PDB file of C-alpha atoms in Angstrom:
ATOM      1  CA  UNK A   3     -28.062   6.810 -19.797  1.00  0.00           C
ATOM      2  CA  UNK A   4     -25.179   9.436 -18.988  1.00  0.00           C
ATOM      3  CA  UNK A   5     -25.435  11.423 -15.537  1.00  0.00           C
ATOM      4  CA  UNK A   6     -26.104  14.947 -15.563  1.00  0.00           C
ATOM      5  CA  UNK A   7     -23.639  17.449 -14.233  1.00  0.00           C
ATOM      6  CA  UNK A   8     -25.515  17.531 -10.782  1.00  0.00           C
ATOM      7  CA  UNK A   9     -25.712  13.774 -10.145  1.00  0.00           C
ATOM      8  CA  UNK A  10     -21.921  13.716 -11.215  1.00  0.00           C
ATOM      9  CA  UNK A  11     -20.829  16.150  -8.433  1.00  0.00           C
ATOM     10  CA  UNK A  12     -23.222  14.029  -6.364  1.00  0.00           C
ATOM     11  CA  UNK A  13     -20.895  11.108  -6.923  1.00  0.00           C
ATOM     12  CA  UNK A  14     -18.017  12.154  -7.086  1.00  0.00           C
ATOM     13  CA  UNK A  15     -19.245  13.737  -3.597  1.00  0.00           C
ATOM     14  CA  UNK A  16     -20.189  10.331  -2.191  1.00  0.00           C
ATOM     15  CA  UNK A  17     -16.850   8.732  -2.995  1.00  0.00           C
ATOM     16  CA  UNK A  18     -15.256  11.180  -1.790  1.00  0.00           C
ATOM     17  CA  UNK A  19     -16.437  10.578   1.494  1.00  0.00           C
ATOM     18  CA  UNK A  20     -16.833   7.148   1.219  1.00  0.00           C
ATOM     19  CA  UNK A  21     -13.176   6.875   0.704  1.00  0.00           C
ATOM     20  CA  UNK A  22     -12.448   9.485   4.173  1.00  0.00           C
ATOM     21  CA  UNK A  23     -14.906   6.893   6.199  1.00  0.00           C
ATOM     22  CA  UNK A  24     -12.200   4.204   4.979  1.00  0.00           C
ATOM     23  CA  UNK A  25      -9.824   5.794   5.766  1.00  0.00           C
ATOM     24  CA  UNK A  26     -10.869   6.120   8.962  1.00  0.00           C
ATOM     25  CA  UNK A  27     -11.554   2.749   9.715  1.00  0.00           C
ATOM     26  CA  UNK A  28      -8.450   1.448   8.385  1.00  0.00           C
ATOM     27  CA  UNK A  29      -6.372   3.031  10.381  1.00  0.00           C
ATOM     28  CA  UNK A  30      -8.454   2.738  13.389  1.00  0.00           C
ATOM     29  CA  UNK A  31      -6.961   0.565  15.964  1.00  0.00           C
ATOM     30  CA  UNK A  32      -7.988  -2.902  16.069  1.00  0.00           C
ATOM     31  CA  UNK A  33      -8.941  -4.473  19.693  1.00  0.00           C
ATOM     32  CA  UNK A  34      -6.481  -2.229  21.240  1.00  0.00           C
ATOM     33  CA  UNK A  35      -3.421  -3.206  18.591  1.00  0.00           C
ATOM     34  CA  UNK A  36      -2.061  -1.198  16.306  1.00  0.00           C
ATOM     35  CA  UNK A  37       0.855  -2.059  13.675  1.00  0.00           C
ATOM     36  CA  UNK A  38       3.788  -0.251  13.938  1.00  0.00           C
ATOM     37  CA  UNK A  39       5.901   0.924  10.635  1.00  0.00           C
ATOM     38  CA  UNK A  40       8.570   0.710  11.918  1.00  0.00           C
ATOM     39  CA  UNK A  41       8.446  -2.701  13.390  1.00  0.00           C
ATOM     40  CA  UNK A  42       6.806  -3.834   9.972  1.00  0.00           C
ATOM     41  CA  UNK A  43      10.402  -2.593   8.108  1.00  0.00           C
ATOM     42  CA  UNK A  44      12.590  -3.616  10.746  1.00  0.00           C
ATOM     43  CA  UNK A  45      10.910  -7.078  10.749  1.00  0.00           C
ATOM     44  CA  UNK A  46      10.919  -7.469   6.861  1.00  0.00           C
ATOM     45  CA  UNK A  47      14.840  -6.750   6.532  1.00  0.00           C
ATOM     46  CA  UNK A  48      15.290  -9.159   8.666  1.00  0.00           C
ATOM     47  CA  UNK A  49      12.657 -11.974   7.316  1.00  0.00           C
ATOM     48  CA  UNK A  50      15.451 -10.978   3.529  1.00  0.00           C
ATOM     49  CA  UNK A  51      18.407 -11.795   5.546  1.00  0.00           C
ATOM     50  CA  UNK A  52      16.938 -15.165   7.085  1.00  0.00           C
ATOM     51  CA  UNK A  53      16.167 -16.068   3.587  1.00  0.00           C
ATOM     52  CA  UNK A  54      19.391 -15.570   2.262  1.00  0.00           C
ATOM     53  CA  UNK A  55      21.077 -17.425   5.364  1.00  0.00           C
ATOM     54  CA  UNK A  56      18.785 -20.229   4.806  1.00  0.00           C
ATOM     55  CA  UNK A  57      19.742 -20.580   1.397  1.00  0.00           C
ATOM     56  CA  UNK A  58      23.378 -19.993   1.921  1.00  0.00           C
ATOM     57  CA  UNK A  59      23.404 -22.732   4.544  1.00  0.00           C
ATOM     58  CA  UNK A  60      21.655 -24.709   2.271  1.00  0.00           C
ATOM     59  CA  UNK A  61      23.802 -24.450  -0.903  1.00  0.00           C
ATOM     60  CA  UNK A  62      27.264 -24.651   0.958  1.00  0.00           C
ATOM     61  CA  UNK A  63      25.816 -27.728   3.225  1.00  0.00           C
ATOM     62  CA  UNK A  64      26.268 -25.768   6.489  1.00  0.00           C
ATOM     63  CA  UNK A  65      23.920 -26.716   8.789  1.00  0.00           C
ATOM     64  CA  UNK A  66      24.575 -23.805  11.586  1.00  0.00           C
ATOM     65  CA  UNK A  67      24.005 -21.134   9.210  1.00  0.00           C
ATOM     66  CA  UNK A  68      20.955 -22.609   8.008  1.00  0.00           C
ATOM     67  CA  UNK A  69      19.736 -22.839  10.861  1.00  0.00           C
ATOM     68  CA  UNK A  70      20.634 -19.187  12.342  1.00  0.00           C
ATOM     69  CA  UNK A  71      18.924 -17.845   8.802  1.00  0.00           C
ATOM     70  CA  UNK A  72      16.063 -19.595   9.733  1.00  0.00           C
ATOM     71  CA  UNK A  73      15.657 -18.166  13.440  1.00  0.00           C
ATOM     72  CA  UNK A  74      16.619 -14.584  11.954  1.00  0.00           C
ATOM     73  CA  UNK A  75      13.712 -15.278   9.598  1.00  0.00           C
ATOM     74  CA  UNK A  76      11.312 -16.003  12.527  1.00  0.00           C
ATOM     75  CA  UNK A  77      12.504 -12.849  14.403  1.00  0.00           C
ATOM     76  CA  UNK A  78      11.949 -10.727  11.637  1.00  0.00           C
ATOM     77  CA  UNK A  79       8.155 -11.926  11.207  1.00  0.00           C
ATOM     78  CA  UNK A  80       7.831 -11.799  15.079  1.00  0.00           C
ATOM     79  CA  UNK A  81       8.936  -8.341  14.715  1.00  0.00           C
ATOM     80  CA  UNK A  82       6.729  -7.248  12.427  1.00  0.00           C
ATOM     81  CA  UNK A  83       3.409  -8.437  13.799  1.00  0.00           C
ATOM     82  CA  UNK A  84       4.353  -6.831  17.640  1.00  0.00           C
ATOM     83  CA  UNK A  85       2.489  -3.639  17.982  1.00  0.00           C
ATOM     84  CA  UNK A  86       4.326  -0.720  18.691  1.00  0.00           C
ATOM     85  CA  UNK A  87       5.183   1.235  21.667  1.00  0.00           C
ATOM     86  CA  UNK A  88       2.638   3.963  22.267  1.00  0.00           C
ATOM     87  CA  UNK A  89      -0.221   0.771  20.758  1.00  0.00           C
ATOM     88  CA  UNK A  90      -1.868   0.660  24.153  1.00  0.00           C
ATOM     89  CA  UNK A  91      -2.805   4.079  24.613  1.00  0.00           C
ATOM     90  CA  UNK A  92      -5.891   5.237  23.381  1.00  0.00           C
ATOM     91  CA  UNK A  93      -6.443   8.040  20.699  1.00  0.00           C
ATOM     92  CA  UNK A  94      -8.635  10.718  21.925  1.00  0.00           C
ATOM     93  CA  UNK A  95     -11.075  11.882  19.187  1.00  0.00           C
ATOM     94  CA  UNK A  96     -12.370  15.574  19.517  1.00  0.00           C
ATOM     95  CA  UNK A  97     -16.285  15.811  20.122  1.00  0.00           C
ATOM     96  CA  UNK A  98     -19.089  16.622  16.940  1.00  0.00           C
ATOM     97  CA  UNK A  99     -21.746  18.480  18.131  1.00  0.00           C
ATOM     98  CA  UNK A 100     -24.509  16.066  17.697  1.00  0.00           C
ATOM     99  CA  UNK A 101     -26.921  16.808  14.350  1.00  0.00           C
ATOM    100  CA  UNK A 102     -30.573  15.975  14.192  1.00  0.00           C
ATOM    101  CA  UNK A 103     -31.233  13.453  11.724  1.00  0.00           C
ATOM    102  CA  UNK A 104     -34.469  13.802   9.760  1.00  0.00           C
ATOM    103  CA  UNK A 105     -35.179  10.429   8.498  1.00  0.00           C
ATOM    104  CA  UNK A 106     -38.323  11.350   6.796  1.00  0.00           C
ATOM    105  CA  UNK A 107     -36.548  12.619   3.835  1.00  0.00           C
ATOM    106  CA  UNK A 108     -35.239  10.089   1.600  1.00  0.00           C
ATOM    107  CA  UNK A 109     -31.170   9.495   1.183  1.00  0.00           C
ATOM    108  CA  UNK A 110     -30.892  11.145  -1.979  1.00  0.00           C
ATOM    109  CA  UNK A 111     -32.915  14.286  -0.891  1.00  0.00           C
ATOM    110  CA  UNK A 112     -30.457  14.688   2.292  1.00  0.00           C
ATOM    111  CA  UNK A 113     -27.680  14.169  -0.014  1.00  0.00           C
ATOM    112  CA  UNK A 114     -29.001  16.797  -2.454  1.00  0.00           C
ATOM    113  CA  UNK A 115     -29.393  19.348   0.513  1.00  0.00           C
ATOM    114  CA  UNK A 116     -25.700  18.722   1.660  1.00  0.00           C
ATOM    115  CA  UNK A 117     -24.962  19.459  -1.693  1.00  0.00           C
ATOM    116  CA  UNK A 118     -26.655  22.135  -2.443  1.00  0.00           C
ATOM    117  CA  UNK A 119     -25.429  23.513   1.415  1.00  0.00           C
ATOM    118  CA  UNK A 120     -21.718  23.322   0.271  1.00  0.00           C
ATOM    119  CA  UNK A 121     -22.355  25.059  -3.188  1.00  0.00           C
ATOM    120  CA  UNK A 122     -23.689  27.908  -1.258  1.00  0.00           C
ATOM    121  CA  UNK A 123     -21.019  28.013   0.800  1.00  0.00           C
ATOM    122  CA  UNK A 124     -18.425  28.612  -1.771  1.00  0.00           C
TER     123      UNK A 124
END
């Protein structure tokens, strides 16, 4: 049975914000750590040029620059799973005034009055 136009914008609605609330928690910090780009980058480039040390050393049978790809390698991934600088300080999030929830209505009928609450508000 196709949705009708209503129940469409109602969807398209709820992803909508189901995909900001993921948003959110993705890039919410993690016991204190967060990832840092940069160090994620850095720390690849260098996990390519272990590699291809490694595999130099390897094909021309030289030991020492087999094994310096290798370490290079383990820097890079060492590198890219340290947080970064500013990971220990905490993000301040501005205050929502607090709404009442009526739980007597059902989910779809608050979701209808949200909706209906932004249509009249454009």
């Amino acid at each position: 049975m196709p949705l009708s136009e209503q129940e469409q914008r109602l969807l398209d609605e709820m992803e909508r914000h189901l995909m900001r609330n993921d948003a959110d928690v993705v890039s919410a910090p993690q016991g204190g750590r967060t990832l840092s780009y940069r160090n994620i980058v850095y720390g690849t480039i260098l996990v390519l040029l272990g590699i291809g040390g490694l595999i130099m050393g390897v094909s021309l049978q030289i030991i020492a620059v087999g094994v310096i790809g290798f370490v290079v390698m383990l820097g890079g991934v060492i590198l890219a799973i340290t947080p970064g600088r500013g990971a220990g300080k905490a993000r301040v999030e501005p205050e929502r005034p607090a709404k009442p929830q009526n739980n007597s209505s059902s989910f779809m009928d608050r979701m209808n009055d949200r909706w209906d609450k932004r249509q009249e508000e454009r």
